[in-house]
XYZ file of C-alpha atoms in Angstrom:
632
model
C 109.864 74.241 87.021
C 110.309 71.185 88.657
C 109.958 70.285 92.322
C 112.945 68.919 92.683
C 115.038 72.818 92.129
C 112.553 74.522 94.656
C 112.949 71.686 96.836
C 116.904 71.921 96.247
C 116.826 75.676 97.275
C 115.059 75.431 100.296
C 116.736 72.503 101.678
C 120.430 74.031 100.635
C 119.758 76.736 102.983
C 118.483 74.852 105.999
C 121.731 72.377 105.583
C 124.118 75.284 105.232
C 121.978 77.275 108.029
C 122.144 74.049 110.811
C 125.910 73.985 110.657
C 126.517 78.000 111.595
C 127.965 78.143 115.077
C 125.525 79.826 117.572
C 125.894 83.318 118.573
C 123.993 86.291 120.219
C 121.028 87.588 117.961
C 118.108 89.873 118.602
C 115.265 89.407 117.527
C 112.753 91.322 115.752
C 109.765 92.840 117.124
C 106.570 92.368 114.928
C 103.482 95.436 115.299
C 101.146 93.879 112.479
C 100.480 90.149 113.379
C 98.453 91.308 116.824
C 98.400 95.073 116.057
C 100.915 95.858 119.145
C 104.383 95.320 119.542
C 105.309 91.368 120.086
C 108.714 89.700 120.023
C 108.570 87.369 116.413
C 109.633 84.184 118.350
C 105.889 84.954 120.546
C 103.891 85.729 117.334
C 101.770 82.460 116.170
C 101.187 83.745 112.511
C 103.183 82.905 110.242
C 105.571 85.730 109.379
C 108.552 87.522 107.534
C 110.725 90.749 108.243
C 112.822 92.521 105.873
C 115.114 94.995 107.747
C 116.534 98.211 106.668
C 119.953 95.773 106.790
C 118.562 93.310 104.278
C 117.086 95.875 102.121
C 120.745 97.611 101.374
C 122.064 94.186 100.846
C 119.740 93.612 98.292
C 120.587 96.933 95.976
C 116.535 96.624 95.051
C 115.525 99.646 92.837
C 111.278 99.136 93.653
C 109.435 97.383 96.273
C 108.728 94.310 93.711
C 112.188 93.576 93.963
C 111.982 93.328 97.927
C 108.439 91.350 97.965
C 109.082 88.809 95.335
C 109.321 85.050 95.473
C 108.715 85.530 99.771
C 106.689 82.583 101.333
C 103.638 83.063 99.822
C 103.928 86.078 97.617
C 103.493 86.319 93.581
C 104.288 89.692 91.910
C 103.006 90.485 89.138
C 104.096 93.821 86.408
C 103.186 94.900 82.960
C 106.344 95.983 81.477
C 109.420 96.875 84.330
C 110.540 100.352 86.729
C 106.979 102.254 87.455
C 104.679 99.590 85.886
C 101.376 98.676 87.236
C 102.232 95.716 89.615
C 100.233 93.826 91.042
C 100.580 91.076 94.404
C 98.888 87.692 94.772
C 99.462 86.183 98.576
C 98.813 82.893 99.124
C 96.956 82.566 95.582
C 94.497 84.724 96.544
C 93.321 87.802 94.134
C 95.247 91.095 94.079
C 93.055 93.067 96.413
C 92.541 90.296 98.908
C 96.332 91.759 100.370
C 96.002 94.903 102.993
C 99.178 97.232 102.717
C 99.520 99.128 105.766
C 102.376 102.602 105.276
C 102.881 103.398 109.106
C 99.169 102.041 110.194
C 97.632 104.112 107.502
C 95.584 101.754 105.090
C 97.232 102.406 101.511
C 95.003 101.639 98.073
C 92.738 103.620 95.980
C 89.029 103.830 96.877
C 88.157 102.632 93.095
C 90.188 99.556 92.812
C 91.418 98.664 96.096
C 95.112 98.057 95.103
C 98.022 100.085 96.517
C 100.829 101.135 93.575
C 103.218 99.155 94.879
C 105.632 100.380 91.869
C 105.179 104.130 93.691
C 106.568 103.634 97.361
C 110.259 104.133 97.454
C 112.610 102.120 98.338
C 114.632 104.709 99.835
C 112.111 105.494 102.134
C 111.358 102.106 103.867
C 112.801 101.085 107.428
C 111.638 97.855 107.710
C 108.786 95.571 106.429
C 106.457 93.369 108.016
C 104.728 90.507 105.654
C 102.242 88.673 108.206
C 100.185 85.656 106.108
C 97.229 84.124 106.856
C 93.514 85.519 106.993
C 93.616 88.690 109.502
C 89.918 90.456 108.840
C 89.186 89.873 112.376
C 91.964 92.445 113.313
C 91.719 94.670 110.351
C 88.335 93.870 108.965
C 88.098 93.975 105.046
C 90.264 93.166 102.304
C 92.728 90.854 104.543
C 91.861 87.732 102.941
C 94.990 86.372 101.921
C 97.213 88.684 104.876
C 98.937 92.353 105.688
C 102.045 93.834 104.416
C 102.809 96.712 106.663
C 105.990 99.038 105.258
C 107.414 101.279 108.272
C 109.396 104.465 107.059
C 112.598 105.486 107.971
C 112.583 107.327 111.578
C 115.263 108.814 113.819
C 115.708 107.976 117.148
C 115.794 110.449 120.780
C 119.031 111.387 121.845
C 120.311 110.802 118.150
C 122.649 113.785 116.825
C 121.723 115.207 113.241
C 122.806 112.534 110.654
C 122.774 113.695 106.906
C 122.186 110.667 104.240
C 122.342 110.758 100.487
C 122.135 108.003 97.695
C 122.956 108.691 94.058
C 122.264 105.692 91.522
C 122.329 104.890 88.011
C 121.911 102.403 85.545
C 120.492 100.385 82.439
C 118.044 101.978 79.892
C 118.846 105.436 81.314
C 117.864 105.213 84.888
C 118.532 107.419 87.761
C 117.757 107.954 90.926
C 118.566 110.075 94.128
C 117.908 110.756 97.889
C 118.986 112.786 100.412
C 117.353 112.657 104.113
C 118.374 114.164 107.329
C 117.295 112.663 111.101
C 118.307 112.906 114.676
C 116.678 113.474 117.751
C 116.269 115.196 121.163
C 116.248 113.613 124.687
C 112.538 112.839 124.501
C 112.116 113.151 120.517
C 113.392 112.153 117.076
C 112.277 113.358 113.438
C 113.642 112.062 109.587
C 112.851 114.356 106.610
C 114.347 113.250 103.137
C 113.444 113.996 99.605
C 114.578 111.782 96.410
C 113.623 110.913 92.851
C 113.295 107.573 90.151
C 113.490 108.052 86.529
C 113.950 105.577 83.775
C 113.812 105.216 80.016
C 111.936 102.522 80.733
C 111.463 99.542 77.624
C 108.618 98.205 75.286
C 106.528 97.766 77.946
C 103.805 96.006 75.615
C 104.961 93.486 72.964
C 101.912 93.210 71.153
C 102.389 92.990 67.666
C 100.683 93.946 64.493
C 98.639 90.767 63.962
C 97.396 90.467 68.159
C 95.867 94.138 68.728
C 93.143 91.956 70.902
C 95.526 90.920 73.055
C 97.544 92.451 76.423
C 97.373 95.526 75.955
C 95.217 96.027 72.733
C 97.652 98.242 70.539
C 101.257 97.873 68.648
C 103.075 100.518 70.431
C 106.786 99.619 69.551
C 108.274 102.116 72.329
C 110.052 102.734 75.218
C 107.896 103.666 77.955
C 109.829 105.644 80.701
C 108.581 106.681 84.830
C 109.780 109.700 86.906
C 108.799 109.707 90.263
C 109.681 112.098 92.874
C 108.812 111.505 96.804
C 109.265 113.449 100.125
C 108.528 112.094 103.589
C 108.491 113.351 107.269
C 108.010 111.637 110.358
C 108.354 112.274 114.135
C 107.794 111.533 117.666
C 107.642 112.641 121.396
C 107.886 110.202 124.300
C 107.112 112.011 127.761
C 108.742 110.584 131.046
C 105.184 108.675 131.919
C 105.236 106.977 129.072
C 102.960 109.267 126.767
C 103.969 109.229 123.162
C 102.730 111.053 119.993
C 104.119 109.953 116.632
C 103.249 111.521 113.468
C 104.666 110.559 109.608
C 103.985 112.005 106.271
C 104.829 110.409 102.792
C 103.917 111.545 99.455
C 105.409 109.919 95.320
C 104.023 111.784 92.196
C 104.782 110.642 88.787
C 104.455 110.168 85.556
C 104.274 106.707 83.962
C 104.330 105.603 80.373
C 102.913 102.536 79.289
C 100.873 101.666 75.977
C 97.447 101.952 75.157
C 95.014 102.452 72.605
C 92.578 104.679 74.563
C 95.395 106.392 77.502
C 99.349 105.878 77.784
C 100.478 108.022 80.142
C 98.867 108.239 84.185
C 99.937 111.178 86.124
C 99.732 109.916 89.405
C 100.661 110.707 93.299
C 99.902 108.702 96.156
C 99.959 110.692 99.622
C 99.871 108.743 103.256
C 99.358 111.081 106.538
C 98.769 109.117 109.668
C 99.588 110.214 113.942
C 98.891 108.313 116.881
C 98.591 109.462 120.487
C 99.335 106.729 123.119
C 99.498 106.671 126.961
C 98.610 104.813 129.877
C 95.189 105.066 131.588
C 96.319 102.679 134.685
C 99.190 100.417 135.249
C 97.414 98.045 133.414
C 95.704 99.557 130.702
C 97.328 101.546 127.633
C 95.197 103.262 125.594
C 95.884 104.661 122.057
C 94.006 106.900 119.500
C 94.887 107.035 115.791
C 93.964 108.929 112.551
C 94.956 108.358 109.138
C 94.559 109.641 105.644
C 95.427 107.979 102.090
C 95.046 110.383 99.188
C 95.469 109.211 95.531
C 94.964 110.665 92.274
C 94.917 109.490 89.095
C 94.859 111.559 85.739
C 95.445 109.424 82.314
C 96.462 111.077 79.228
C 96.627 109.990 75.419
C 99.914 111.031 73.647
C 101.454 113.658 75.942
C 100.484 116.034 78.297
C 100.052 119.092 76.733
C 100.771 119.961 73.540
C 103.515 123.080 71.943
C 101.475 125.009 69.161
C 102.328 128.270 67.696
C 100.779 131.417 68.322
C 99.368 132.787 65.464
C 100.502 136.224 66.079
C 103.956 135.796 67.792
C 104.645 132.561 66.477
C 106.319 131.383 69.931
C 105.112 127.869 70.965
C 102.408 127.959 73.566
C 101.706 124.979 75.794
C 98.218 124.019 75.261
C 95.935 123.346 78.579
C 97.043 119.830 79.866
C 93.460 118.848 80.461
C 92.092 119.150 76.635
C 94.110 116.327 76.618
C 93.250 114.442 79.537
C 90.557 111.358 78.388
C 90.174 110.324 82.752
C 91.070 110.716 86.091
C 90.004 109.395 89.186
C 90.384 110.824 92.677
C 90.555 108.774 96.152
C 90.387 109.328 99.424
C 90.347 107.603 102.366
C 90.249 108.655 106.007
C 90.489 106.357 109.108
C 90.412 106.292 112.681
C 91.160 103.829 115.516
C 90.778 103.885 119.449
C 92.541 101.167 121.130
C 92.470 99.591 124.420
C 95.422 97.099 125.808
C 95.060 95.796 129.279
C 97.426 93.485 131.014
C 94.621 90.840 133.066
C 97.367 89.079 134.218
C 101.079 87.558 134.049
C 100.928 86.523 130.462
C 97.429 87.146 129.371
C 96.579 90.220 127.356
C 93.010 91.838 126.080
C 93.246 94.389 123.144
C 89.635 95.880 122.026
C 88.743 98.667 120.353
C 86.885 100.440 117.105
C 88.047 101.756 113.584
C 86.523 104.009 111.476
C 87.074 104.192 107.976
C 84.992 106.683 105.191
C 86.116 106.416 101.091
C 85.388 108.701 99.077
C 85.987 109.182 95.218
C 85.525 111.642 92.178
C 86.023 110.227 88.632
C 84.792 111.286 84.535
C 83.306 107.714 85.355
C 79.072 108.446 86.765
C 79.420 106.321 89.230
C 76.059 106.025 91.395
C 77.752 105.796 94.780
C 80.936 107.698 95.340
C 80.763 107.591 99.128
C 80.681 105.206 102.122
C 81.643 104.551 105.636
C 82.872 101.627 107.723
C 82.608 101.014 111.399
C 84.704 98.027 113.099
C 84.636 96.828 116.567
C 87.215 93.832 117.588
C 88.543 92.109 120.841
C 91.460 90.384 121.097
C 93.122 87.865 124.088
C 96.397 86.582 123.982
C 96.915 83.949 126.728
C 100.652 82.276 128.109
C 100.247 79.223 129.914
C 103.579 77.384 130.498
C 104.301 76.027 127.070
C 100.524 76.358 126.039
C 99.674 79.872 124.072
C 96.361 80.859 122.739
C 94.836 83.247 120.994
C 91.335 84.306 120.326
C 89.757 87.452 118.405
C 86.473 88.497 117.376
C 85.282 91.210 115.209
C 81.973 93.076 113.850
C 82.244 95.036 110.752
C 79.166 97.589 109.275
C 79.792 98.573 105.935
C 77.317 100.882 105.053
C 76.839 99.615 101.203
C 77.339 95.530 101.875
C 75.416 95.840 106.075
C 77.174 93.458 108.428
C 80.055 91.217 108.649
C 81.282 89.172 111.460
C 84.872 87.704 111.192
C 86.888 85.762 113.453
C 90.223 83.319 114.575
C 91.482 81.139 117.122
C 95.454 80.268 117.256
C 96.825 77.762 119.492
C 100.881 77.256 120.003
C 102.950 74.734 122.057
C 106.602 75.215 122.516
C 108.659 72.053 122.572
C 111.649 73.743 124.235
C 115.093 75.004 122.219
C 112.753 77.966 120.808
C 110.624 74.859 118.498
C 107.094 75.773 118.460
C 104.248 74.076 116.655
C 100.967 76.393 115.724
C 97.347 75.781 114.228
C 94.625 77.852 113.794
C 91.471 78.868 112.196
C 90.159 82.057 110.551
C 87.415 83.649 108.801
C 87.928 86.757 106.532
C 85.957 88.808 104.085
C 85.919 91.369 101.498
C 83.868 93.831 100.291
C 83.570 95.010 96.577
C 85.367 98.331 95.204
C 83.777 100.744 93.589
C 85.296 99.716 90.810
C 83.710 96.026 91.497
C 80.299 97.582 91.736
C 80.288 100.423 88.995
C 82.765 100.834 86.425
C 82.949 101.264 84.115
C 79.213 101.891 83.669
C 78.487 103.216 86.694
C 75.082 101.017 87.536
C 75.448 98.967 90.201
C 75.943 94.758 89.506
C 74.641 93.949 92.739
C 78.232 92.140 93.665
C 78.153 90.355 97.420
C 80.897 90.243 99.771
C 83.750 88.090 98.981
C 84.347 85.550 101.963
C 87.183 82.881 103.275
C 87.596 80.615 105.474
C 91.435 79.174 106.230
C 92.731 76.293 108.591
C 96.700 76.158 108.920
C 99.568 74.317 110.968
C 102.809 75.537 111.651
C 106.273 74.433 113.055
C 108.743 76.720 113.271
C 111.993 77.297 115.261
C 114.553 79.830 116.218
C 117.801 78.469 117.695
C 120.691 80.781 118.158
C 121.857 81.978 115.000
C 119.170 80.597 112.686
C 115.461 80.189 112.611
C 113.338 78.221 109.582
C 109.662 78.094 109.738
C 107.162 75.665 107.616
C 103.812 76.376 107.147
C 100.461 74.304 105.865
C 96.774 75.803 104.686
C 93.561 75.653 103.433
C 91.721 78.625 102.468
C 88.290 78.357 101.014
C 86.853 81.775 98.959
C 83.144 81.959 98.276
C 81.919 84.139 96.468
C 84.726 85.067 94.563
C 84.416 88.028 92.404
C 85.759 87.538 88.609
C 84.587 88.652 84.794
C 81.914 87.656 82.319
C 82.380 87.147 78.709
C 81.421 91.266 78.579
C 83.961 91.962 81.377
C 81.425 92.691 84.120
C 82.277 91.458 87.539
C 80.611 88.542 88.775
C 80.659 86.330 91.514
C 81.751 83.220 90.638
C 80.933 81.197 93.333
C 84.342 79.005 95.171
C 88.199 78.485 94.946
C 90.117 76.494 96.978
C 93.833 77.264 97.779
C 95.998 74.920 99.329
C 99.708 75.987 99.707
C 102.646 74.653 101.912
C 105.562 77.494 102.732
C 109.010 77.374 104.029
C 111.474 80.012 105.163
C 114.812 79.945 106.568
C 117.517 82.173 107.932
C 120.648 83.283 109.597
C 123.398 85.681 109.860
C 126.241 84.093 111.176
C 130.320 84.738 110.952
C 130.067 87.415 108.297
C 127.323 85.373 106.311
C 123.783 86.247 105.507
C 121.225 83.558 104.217
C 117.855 83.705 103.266
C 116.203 80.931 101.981
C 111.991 81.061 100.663
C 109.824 77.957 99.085
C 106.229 78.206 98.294
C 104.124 75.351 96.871
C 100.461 76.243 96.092
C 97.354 74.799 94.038
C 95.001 77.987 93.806
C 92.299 75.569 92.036
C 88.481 77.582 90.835
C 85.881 75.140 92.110
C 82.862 76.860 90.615
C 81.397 73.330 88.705
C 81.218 74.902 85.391
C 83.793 74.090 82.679
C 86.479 76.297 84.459
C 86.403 74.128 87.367
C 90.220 73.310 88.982
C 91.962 75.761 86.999
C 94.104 77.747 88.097
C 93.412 81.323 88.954
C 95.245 83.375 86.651
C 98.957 84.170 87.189
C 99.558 82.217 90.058
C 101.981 79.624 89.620
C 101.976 76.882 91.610
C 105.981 76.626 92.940
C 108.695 79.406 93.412
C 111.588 79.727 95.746
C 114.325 82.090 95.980
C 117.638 81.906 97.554
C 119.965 85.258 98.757
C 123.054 84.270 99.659
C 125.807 87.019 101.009
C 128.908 87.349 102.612
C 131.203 90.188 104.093
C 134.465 90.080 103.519
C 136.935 92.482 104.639
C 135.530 96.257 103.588
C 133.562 94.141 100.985
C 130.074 92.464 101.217
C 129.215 89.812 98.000
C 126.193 87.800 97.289
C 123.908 87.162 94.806
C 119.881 85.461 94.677
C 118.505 83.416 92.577
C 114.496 83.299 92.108
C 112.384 80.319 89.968
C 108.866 80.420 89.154
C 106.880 77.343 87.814
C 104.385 78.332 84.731
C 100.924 79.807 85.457
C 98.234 81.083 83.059
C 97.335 84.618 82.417
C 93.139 83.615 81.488
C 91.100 82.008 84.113
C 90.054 79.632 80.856
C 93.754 78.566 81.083
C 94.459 79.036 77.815
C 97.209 81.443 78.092
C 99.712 80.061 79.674
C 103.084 82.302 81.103
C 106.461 79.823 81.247
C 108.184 78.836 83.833
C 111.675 80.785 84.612
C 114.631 81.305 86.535
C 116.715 84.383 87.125
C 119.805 85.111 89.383
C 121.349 88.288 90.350
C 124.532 89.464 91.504
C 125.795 92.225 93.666
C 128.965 93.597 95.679
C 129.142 96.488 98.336
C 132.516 98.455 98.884
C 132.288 100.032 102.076
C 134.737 102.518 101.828
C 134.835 103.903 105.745
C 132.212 103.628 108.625
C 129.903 106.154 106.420
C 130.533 105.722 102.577
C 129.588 103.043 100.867
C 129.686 101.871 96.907
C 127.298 99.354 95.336
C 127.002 97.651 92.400
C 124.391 94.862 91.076
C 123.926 93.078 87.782
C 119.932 91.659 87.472
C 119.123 88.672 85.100
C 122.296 88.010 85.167
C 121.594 85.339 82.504
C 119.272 88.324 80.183
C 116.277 85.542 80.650
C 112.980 86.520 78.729
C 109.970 85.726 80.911
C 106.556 86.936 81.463
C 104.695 87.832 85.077
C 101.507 88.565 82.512
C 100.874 88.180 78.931
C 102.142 90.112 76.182
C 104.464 92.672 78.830
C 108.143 92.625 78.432
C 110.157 92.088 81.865
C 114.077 93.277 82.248
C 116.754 91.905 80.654
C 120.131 92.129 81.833
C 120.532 95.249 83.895
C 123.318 96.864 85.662
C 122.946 99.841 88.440
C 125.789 101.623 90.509
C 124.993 103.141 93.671
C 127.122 105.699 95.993
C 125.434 105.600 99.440
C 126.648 108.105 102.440
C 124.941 106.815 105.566
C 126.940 107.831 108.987
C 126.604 104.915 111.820
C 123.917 106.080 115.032
């Protein structure tokens, strides 16, 4: 795609933006950048928040539709609704992103990614996408940054408020929710339950003549998901300013794809986290947290199950599910934290503190190690001085497979005045090898090292009245970066180099919403050998996206438009995935304070594109949603 169109998109909004007439706005609060609550305009990272608000606008149906084409972020899916997908931030690899559900780490054990395509939409509250290297806070895996997804909560003093959501759609698809949540002087709870199912498409388009390629088999069919999810959260707040939250979410499905050797993972995904917080002194807050991510995987060939007929009664008996199970893999992951915040003074802050973290896994795979614990200490100061703010954290991981790791980052901000603020800083990051990295799929080790980063970055940014844009400039520098051999064993292949420059801009002014997101990267492999300054695979170098929406009357209309620049799907760059462009459209009826009707048209222009090689994406899609969500 050329420059000029990403350039075009970005620059529309800010021109449209600067003209709004100023007005009251509130701004967000952001937990994940410093790992306690800090207003955005403070926060020196560079950062994006999708409210609840933006997320109905939007009519997305999966959490790919939310995430793609933001500063920064490259989605990636084999084959549409409940398909592996897969998230590249700031060109770095898939498992160099840290997905935080409520705090609670979210991933398998075995390959380090989360299934995006599994957390409902439904669900979410808000989400917090913070960029930029944060090990030092979080330790491993945070090379490239942290998405953190908050669930939906209710709120003290709230009365009972029912909500329900019924959709359908193209190619058969469905979906449901219905959630209840209120609240008591001093508490609040949300429970809700809801389903996904669709017919799904090809997801695979491999044909007769490329079995070797994608997904290795010609499968010509349509590969359909059902998910179902529950979720339950909570709180107390005493008068002295103890609190004790709790939240529960757990998505089981079954997803088709195709496969020569499985096509069909039965799969749920459960996050349980609570955190007890309270003040020690006026001065010091103290707060202890435990989490637990659960996932299982089993993978089937042709079914689950099978109807034969007894040879006696001749009724069809279902034959046990497991003679026809060919792997599985189980995950866990439990996690504590004790944190310390202390006020030193008018504007200067100290956070310290130590997480714990053990993984554990069972699979058909032998794998050698299936166990192993991490232990994390880290300090952080935060420093106001006039204009002037500073930050500074340190941090010591043990791993008890890859020994010691020490991370760090320094951030520096000056504010010009009129809420313009210019940033820079300086981070380290690292991370460690999965299990899967290690073992699979033969189970002896391959004696993999630590993955490790180092990223420089400047920042202006500015929030004035009813708008606020934000460009961003970096370096990152990955040694040690672990790819494949010729016999698909993971290797450390020495360097890349990513340098990317990021815009974003905003505002919600006189009925109108705009959103406006440009990312131009070079995610280069610097090894020496013959694949040096490729590309890494399926990163392409420019997209932007545009959402655009406006109430009118009992109506709200809009539409976005997305464009990605071509990107390879080999790290040989010999496979190369086109360049595309696809715009949506959508329109809200809200019928009374508390019913609402939606409708959306994706692809509006039925483009054919690839986010990897050989997977079909969506066509043209329409879905039609009937929402009932009273006001607070």
């Amino acid at each position: 795609m050329k420059k000029t169109l990403l350039a075009a998109a970005l620059l529309s909004s800010i021109s449209i933006v600067a003209h709004a007439d100023e007005a009251d706005r509130l701004d967000p609060v952001v937990v994940t950048a410093n790992r306690a609550p800090t207003p955005a305009d403070e926060v020196i990272a560079s950062v994006t928040v999708i409210s609840r608000d933006d997320i109905e606008r939007m009519q997305p149906v999966s959490v790919q539709d939310i995430l793609t084409g933001l500063p920064g972020v490259v989605v990636s899916n084999t084959g549409g609704i409940g398909q592996q997908t897969s998230l590249f931030m700031r060109g770095t690899n898939s498992a160099h992103t840290l997905v935080l559900l409520d705090g609670v780490r979210v991933g398998t054990v075995g390959a380090g990614l989360p299934a995006y395509e599994q957390l409902p939409v439904e669900q979410i509250d808000h989400i917090e996408v913070v960029r930029g290297p944060r090990s030092s806070l979080y330790g491993s895996d945070a090379i490239g940054g942290v998405i953190q997804i908050f669930t939906r909560h209710g709120e003290a003093g709230q009365a009972p408020t029912p909500t329900v959501s019924v959709s359908g759609g193209s190619h058969g698809y469905t979906a449901g929710q219905v959630g209840v949540s209120g609240g008591t002087r001093h508490g609040w709870y949300n429970a809700s339950l809801g389903g996904q199912y669709t017919a799904g498409i090809n997801a695979c388009r491999v044909g007769a003549g490329d079995v070797f390629k994608g997904c290795f088999t010609n499968e010509p069919d349509h590969d359909a998901s059902r998910t179902y999810n529950g979720a339950l959260s909570g709180g107390y707040r005493w008068d002295d300013g103890t609190e004790l939250t709790g939240s529960w979410l757990r998505s089981k499905g079954d997803i088709e794809y195709d496969g020569d050797f499985q096509n069909l993972t039965r799969r749920s995904q459960q996050v349980a986290g609570a955190k007890l917080a309270f003040d020690v002194a006026a001065a010091w807050r103290m707060s202890v947290s435990l989490g637990q991510n659960q996932d299982r995987a089993d993978n089937y060939l042709n079914g689950i199950g099978k109807a034969v007929l007894d040879p006696v009664t001749f009724a069809p008996v279902v034959v046990d599910p497991d003679k026809y199970r060919v792997g599985y893999l189980y995950s866990k992951r439990n996690q504590a934290s004790w944190q310390n915040d202390f006020t030193l003074a008018t504007g200067q802050t100290l956070s310290a503190g130590v997480d714990f973290q053990q993984e554990k896994l069972r699979s058909d795979t032998d794998y050698l190690k299936d166990k192993r614990n991490n232990t994390g200490v880290f300090a952080l100061y935060q420093g106001v001085f006039g204009p002037h703010e500073i930050q500074l954290v340190a941090r010591h991981d043990h791993n008890e497979q890859f020994g010691n790791h020490d991370t760090g980052s320094a951030a520096y901000g000056f504010s010009f005045g009129e809420g313009m603020k210019v940033t820079a800083s300086y981070g380290s990051a690292f991370h460690a090898p999965t299990f899967n990295d290690e073992f699979y799929p033969y189970g002896a080790p391959v004696d993999l090292k630590p993955e490790t980063s180092r990223t420089a970055e400047i920042g202006l940014s500015a929030h004035r009245g009813v708008w606020n844009w934000a460009v961003n400039a970096y370096q990152t520098k990955v040694d040690d970066l672990i790819g494949s051999d010729a016999h698909f064993i993971p290797v450390n292949v020495s360097e890349a180099r990513i340098r990317g420059l990021e815009g974003q801009v905003g505002a919600d002014v006189d009925g109108w919403h705009l959103r406006g997101y440009a990312t131009f990267q070079q995610p280069k492999n610097r090894d020496g050998g013959v694949e040096h300054d490729n590309l890494l695979a399926r990163r392409p170098e420019r997209t932007a996206r545009v959402d655009v929406d406006k109430d009118v009357g009992s109506f709200t209309v809009g539409g976005s438009v997305y464009a990605a620049g071509y990107s390879y799907d080999d790290a040989a760059n010999t496979e190369r995935l086109g360049g595309y462009a696809t715009a949506d459209l959508r329109a809200t009826w809200h019928v009374d304070r508390d019913w609402s009707v939606q409708g959306r048209v994706a692809n509006v222009g039925d483009k054919r594109y690839e986010t990897a090689a050989y997977y079909n994406q969506l066509g043209r899609t329409y879905y039609l949603t009937v929402r009932f969500s009273p006001s607070r």
